[in-house]
Coordinates of N, CA, C and O in Angstrom, one line a residue:
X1 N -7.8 -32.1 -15.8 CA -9.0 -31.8 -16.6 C -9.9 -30.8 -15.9 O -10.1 -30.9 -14.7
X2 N -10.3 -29.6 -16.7 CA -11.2 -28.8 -16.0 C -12.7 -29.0 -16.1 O -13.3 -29.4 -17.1
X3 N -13.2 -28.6 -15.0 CA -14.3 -28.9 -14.8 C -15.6 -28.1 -15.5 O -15.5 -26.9 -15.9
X4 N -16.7 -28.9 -15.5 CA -17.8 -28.0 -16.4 C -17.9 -26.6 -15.8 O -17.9 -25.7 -16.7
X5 N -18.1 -26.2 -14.7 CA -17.9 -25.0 -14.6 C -16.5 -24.1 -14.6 O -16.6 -22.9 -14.3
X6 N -15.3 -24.6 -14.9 CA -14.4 -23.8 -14.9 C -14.6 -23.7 -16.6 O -14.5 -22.5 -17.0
X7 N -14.7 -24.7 -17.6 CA -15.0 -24.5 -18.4 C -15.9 -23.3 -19.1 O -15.7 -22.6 -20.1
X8 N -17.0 -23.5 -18.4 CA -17.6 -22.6 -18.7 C -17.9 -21.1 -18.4 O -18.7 -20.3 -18.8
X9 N -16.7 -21.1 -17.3 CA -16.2 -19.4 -17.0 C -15.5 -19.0 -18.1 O -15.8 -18.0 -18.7
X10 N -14.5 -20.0 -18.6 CA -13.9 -19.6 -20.0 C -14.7 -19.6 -21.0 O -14.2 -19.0 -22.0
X11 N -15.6 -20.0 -21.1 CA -16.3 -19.7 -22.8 C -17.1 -18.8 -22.7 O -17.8 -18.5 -23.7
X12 N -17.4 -18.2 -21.1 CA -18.6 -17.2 -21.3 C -17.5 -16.2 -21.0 O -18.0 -15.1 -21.1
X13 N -16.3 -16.2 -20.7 CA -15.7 -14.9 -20.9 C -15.3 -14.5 -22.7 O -14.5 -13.6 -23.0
X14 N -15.9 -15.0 -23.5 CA -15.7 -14.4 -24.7 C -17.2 -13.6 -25.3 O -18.1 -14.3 -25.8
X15 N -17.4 -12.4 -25.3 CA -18.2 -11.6 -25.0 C -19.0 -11.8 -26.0 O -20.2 -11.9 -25.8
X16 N -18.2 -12.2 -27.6 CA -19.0 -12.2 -28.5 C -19.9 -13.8 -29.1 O -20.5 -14.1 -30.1
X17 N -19.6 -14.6 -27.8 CA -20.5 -15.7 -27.9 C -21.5 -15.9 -27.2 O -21.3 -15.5 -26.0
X18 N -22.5 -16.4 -27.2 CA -24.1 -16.1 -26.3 C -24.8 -17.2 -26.2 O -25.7 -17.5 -27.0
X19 N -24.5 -17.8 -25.2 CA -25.3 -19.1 -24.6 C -26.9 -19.3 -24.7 O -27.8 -18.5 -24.4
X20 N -26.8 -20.9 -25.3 CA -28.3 -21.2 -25.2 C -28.3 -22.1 -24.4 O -27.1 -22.6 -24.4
X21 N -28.8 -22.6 -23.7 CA -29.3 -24.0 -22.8 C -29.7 -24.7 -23.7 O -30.7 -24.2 -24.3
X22 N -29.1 -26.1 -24.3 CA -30.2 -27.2 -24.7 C -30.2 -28.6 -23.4 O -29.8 -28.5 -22.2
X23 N -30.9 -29.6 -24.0 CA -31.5 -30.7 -23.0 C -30.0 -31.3 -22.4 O -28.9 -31.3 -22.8
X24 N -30.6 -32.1 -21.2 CA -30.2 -32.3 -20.1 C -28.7 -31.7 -19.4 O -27.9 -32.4 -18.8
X25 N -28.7 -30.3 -19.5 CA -28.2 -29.5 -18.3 C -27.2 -29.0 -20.0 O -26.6 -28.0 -19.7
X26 N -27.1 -29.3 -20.6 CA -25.8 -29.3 -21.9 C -26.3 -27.4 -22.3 O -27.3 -26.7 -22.2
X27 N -25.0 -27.2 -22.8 CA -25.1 -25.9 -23.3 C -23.8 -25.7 -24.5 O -22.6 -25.9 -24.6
X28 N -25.1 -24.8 -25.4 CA -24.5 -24.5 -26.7 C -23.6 -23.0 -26.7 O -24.1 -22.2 -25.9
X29 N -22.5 -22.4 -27.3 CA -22.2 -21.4 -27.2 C -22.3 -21.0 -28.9 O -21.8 -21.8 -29.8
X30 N -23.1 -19.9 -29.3 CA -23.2 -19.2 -30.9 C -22.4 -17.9 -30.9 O -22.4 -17.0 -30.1
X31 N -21.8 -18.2 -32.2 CA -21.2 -16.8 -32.4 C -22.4 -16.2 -34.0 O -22.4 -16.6 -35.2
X32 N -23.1 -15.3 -33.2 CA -23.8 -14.7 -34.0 C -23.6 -14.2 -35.6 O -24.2 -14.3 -36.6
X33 N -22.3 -13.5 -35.3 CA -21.8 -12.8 -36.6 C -21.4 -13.2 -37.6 O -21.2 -12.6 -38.6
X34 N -21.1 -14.8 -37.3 CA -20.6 -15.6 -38.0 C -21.0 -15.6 -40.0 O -22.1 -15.2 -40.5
X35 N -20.1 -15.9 -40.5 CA -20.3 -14.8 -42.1 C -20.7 -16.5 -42.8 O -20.8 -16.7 -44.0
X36 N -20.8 -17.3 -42.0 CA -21.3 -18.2 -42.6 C -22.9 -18.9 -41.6 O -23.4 -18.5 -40.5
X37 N -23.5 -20.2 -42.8 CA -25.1 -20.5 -42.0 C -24.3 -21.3 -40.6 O -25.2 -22.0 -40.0
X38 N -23.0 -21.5 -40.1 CA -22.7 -22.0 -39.1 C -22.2 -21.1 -38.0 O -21.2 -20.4 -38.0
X39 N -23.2 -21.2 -37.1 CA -22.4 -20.1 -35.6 C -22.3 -21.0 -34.3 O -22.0 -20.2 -33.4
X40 N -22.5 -22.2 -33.8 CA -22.2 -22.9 -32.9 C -21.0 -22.9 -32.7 O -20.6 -23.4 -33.7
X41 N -19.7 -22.5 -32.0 CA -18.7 -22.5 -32.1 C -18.5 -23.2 -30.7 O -17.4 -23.7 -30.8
X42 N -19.3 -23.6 -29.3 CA -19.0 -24.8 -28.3 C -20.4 -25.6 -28.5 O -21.5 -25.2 -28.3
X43 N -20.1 -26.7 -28.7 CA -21.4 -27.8 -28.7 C -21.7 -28.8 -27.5 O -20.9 -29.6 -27.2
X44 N -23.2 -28.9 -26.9 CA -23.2 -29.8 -26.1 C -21.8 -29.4 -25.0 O -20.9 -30.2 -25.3
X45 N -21.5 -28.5 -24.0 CA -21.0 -28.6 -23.1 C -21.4 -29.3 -22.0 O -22.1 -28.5 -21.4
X46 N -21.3 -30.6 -21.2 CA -22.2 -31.6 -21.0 C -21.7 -31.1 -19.5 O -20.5 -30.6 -19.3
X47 N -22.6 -31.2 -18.6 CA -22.4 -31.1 -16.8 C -21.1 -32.0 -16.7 O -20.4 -31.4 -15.8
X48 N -20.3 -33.2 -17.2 CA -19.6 -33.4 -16.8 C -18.0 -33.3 -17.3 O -17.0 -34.1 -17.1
X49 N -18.2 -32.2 -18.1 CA -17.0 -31.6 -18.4 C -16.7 -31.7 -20.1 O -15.9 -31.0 -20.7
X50 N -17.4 -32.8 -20.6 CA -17.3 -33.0 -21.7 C -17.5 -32.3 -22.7 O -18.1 -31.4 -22.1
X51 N -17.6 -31.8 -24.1 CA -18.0 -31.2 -24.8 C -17.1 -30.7 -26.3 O -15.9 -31.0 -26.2
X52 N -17.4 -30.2 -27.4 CA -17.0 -29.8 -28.8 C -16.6 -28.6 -29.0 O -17.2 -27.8 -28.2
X53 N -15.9 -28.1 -29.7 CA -15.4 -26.7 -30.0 C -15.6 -27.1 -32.0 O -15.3 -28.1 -32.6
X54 N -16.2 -26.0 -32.4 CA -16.0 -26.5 -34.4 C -14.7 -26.1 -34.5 O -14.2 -25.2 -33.8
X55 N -14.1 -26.7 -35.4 CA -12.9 -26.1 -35.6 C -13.0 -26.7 -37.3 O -12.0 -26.7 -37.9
X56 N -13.9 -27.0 -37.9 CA -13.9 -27.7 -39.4 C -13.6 -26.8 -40.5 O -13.8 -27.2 -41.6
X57 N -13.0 -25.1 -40.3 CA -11.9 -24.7 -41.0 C -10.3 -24.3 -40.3 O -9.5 -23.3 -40.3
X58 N -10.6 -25.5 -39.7 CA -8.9 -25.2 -38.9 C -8.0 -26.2 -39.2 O -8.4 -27.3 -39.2
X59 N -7.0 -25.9 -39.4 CA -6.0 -27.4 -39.7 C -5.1 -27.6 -38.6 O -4.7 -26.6 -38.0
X60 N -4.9 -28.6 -38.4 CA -4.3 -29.3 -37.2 C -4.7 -30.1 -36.3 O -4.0 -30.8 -35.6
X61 N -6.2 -30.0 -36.2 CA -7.5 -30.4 -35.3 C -7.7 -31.6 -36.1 O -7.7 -31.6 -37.3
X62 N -8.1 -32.9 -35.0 CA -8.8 -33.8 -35.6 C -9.9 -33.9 -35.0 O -10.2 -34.2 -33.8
X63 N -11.2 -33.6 -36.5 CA -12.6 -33.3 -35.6 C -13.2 -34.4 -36.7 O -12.8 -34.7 -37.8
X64 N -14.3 -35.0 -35.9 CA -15.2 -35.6 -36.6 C -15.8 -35.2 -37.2 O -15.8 -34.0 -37.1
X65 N -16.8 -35.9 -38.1 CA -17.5 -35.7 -39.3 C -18.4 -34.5 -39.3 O -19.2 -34.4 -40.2
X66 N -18.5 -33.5 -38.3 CA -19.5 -32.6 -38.2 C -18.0 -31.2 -38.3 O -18.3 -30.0 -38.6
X67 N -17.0 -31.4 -38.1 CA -15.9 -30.5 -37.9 C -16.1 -30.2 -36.4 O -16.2 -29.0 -36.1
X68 N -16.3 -31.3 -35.3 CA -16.3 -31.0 -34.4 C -14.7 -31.2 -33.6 O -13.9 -31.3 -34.5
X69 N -14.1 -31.1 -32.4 CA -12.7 -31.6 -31.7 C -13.6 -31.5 -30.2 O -14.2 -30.5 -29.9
X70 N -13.6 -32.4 -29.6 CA -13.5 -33.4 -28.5 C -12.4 -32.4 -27.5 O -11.2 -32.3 -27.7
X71 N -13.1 -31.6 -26.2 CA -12.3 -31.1 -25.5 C -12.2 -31.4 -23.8 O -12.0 -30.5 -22.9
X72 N -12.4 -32.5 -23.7 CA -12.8 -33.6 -22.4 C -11.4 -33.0 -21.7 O -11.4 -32.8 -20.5
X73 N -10.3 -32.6 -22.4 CA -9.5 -33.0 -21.8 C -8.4 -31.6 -21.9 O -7.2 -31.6 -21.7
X74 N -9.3 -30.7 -22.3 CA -7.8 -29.7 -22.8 C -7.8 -28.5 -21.4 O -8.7 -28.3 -20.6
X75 N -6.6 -28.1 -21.4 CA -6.0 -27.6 -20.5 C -7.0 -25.8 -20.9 O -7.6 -25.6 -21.9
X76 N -6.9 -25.0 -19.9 CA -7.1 -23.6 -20.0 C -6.5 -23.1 -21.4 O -7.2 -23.0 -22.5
X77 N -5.5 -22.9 -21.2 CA -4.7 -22.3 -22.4 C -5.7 -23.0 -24.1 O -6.4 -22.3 -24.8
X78 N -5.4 -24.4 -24.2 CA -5.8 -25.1 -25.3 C -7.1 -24.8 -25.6 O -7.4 -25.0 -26.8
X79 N -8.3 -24.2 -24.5 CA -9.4 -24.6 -24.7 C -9.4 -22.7 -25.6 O -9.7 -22.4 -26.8
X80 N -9.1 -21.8 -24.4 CA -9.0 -20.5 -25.0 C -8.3 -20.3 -26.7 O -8.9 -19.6 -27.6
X81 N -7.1 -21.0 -26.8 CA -6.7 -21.0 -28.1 C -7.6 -21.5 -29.1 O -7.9 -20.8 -30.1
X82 N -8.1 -22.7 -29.1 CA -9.3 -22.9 -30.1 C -10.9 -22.8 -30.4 O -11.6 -23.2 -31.3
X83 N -11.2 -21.9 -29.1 CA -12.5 -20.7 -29.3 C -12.1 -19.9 -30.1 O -12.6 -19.7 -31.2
X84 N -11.0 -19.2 -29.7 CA -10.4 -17.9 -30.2 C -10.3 -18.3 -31.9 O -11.0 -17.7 -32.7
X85 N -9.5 -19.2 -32.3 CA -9.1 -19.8 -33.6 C -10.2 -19.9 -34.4 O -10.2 -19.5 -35.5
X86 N -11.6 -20.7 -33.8 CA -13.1 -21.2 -34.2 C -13.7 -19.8 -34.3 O -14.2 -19.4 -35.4
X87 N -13.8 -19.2 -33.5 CA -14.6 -17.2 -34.0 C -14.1 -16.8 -34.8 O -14.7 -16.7 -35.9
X88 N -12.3 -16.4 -34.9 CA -11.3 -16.3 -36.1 C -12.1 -16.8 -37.6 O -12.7 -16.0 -38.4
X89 N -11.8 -18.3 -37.8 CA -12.8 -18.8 -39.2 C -14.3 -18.6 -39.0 O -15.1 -18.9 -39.8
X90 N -14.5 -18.3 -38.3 CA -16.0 -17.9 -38.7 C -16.5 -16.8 -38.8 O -17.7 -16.5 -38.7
X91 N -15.3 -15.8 -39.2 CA -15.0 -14.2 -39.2 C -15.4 -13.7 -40.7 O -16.1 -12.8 -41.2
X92 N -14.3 -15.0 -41.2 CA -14.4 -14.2 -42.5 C -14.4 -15.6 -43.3 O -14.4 -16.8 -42.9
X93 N -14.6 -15.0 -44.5 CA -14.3 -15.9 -46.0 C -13.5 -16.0 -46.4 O -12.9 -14.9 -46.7
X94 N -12.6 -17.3 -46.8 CA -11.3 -17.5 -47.5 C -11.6 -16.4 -49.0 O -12.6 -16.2 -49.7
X95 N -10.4 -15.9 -49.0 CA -10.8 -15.2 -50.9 C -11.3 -16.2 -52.0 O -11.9 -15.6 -52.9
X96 N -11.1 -17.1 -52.0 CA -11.8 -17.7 -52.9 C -13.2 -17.7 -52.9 O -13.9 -17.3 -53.8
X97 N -13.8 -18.0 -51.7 CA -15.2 -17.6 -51.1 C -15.9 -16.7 -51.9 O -16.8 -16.6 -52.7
X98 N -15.0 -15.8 -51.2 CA -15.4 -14.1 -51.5 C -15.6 -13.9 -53.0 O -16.6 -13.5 -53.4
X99 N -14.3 -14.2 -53.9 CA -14.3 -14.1 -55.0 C -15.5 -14.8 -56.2 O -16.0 -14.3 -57.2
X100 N -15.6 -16.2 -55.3 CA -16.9 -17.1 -56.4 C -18.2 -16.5 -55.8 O -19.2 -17.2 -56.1
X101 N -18.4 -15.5 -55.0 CA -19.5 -15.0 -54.7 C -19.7 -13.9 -55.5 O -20.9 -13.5 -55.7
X102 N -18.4 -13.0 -56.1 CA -18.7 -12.3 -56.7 C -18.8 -12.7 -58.6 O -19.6 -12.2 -59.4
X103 N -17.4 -13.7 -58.8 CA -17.3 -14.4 -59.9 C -18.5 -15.1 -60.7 O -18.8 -15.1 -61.9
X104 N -19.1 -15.6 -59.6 CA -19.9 -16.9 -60.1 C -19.2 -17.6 -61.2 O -18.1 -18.1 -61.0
X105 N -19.9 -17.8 -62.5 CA -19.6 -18.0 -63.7 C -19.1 -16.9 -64.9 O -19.0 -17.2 -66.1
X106 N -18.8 -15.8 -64.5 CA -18.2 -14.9 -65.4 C -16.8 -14.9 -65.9 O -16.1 -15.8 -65.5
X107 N -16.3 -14.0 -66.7 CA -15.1 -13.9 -67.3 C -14.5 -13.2 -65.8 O -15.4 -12.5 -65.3
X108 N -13.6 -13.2 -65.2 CA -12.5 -13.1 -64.1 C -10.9 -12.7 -64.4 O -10.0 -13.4 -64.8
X109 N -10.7 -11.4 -64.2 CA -9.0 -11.4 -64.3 C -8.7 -10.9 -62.7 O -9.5 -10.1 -62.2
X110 N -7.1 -11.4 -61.7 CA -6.8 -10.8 -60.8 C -6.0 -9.1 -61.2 O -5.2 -9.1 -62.2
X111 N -6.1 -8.3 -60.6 CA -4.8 -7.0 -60.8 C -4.5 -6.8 -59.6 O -5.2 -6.6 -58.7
X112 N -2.7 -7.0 -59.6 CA -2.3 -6.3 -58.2 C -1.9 -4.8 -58.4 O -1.7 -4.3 -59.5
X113 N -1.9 -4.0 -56.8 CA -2.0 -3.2 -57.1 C -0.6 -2.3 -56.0 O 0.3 -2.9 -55.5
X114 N -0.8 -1.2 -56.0 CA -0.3 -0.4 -54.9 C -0.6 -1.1 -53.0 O -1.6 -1.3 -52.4
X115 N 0.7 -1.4 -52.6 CA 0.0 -1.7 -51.2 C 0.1 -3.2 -51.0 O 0.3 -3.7 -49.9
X116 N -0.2 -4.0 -52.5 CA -0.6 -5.5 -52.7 C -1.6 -5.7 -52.4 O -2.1 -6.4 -51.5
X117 N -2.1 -4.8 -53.5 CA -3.9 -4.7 -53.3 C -3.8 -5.2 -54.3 O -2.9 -5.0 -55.1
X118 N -5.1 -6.3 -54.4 CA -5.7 -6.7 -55.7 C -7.3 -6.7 -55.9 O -8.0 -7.2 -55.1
X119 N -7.7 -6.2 -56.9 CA -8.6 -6.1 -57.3 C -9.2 -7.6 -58.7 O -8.5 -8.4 -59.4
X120 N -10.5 -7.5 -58.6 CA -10.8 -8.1 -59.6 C -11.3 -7.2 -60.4 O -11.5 -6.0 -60.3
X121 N -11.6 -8.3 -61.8 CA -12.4 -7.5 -63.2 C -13.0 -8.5 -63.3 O -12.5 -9.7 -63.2
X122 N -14.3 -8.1 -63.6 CA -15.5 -9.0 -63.9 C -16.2 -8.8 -65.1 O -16.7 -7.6 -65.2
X123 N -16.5 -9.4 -66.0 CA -16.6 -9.1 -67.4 C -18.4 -10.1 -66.8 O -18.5 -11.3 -66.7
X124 N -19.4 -9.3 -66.7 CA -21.1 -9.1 -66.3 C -22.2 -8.4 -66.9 O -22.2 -7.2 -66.7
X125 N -23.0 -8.8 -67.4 CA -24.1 -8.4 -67.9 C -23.3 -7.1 -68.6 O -23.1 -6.0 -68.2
X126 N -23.0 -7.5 -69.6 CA -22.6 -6.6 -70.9 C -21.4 -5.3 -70.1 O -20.7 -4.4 -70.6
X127 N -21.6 -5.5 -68.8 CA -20.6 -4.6 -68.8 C -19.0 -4.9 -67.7 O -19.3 -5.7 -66.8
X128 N -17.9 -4.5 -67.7 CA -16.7 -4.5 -66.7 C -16.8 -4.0 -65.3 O -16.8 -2.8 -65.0
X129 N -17.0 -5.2 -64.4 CA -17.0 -4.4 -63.5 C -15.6 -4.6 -62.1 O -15.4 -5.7 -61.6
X130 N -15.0 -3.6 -61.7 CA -13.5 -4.0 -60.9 C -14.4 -3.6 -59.6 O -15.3 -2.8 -59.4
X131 N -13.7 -4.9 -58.6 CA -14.4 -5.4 -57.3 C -13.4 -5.4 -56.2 O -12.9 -6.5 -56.3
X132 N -12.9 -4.8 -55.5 CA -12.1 -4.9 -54.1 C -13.3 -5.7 -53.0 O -14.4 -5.2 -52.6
X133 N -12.6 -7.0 -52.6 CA -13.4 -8.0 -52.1 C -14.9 -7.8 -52.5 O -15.2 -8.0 -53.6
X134 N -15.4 -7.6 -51.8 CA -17.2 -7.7 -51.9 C -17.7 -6.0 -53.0 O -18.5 -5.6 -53.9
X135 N -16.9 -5.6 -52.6 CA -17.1 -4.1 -52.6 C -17.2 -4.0 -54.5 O -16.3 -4.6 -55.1
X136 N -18.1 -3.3 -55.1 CA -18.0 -2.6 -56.3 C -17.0 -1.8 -56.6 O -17.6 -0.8 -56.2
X137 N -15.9 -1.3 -57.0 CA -15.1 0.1 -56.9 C -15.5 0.6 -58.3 O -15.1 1.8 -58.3
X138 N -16.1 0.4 -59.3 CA -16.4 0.8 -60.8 C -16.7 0.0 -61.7 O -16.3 -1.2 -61.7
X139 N -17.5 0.6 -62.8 CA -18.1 -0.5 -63.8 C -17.8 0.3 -65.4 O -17.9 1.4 -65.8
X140 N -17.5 -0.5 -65.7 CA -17.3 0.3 -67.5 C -17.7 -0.7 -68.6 O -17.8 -2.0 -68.6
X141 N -18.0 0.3 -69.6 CA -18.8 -0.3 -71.1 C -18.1 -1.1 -71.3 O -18.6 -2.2 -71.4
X142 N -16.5 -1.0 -71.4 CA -15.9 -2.1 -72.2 C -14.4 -2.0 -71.3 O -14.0 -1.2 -70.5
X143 N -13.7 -3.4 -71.9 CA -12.9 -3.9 -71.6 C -12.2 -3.1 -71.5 O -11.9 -2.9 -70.3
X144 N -11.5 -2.2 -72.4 CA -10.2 -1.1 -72.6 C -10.8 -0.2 -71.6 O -10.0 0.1 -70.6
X145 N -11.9 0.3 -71.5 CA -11.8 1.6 -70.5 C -11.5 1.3 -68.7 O -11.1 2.0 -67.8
X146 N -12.0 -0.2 -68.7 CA -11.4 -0.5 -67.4 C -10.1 -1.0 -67.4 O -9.4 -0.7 -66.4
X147 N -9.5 -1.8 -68.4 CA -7.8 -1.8 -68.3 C -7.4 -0.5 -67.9 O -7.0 -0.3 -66.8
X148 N -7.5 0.5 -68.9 CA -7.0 2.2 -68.5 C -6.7 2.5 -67.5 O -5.6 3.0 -67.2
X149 N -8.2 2.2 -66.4 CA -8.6 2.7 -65.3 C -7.5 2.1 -64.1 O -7.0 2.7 -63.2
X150 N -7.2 0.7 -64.6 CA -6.8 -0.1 -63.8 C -5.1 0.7 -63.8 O -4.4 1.2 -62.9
X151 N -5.0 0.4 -64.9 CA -3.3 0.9 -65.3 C -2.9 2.4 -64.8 O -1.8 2.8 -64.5
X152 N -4.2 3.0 -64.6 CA -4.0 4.8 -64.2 C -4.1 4.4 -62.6 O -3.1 4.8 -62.1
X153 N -4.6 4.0 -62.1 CA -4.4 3.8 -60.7 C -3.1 2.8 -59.8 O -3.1 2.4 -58.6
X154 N -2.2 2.5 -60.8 CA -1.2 1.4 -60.7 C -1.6 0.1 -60.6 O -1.8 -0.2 -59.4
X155 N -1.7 -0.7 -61.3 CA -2.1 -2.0 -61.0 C -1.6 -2.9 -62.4 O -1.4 -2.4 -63.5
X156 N -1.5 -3.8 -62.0 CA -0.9 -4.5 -63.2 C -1.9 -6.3 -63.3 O -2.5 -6.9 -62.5
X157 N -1.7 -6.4 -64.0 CA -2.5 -7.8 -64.2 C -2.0 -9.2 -64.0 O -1.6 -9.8 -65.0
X158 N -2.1 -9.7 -63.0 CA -1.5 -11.1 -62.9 C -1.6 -12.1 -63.6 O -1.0 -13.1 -63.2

């Protein structure tokens, strides 16, 4: 079992996480950039070695009800592999995410494309608009002139 401080040489060697101190000697590690309202990525690292990693979009991990995993006990390697894994999901948005952020409630078609690019079409406030992830790429009056657009740039409709 490693100790609170060898532990904690390994979680402050990951640059893009930044320690807070909370109560009785325990310390939090945040990943700032985190694309979601969750950046705690080590919880309560307690003086005697005990402490949480989130892993509650990871599969394989059995974490309690907060998406926490219990790492009292994991080796160097295990502990590195599931920081690494925990900053990973808190990098990005699954496409669905992404997608119902841009979707909401609107008309939605996928197009694949060149590359195995896909784009969306979003049929929005009276007008078509094609979206690569977050990004706007063009907006048209109507339906046909962005089919066109889509079909002239190779893309086909799933």
């Amino acid at each position: 079992m490693l100790s609170f401080d060898e532990k904690l040489a390994i979680i402050s060697s990951f640059p893009e996480l930044h320690r807070k101190d909370v109560s009785l000697g325990r310390v939090n590690f945040h990943y700032e950039e985190s694309v979601y309202d969750k950046t705690v990525v080590v919880h309560h690292l307690h003086p005697n070695g005990n402490g949480f990693v989130y892993a509650g979009f990871l599969k394989g991990h059995e974490t309690n009800d907060k998406g926490l995993v219990n790492i009292r006990d994991y080796t160097e390697e295990e502990l590195r592999s599931i920081i690494e894994a925990s900053i990973e999901s808190l990098s990005t948005l699954p496409d669905t995410a992404r997608e119902e952020a841009i979707v909401g409630n609107g008309n939605e078609q996928r197009w694949n494309g060149p590359d195995n690019a896909t784009l969306l079409l979003v049929h929005e406030d009276d007008l078509w608009n094609v979206y690569s992830g977050l990004n706007l790429e063009a907006a048209f009056l109507s339906y046909e002139e962005a089919e066109d657009y889509l079909f002239e740039e190779g893309f086909r409709r799933l």
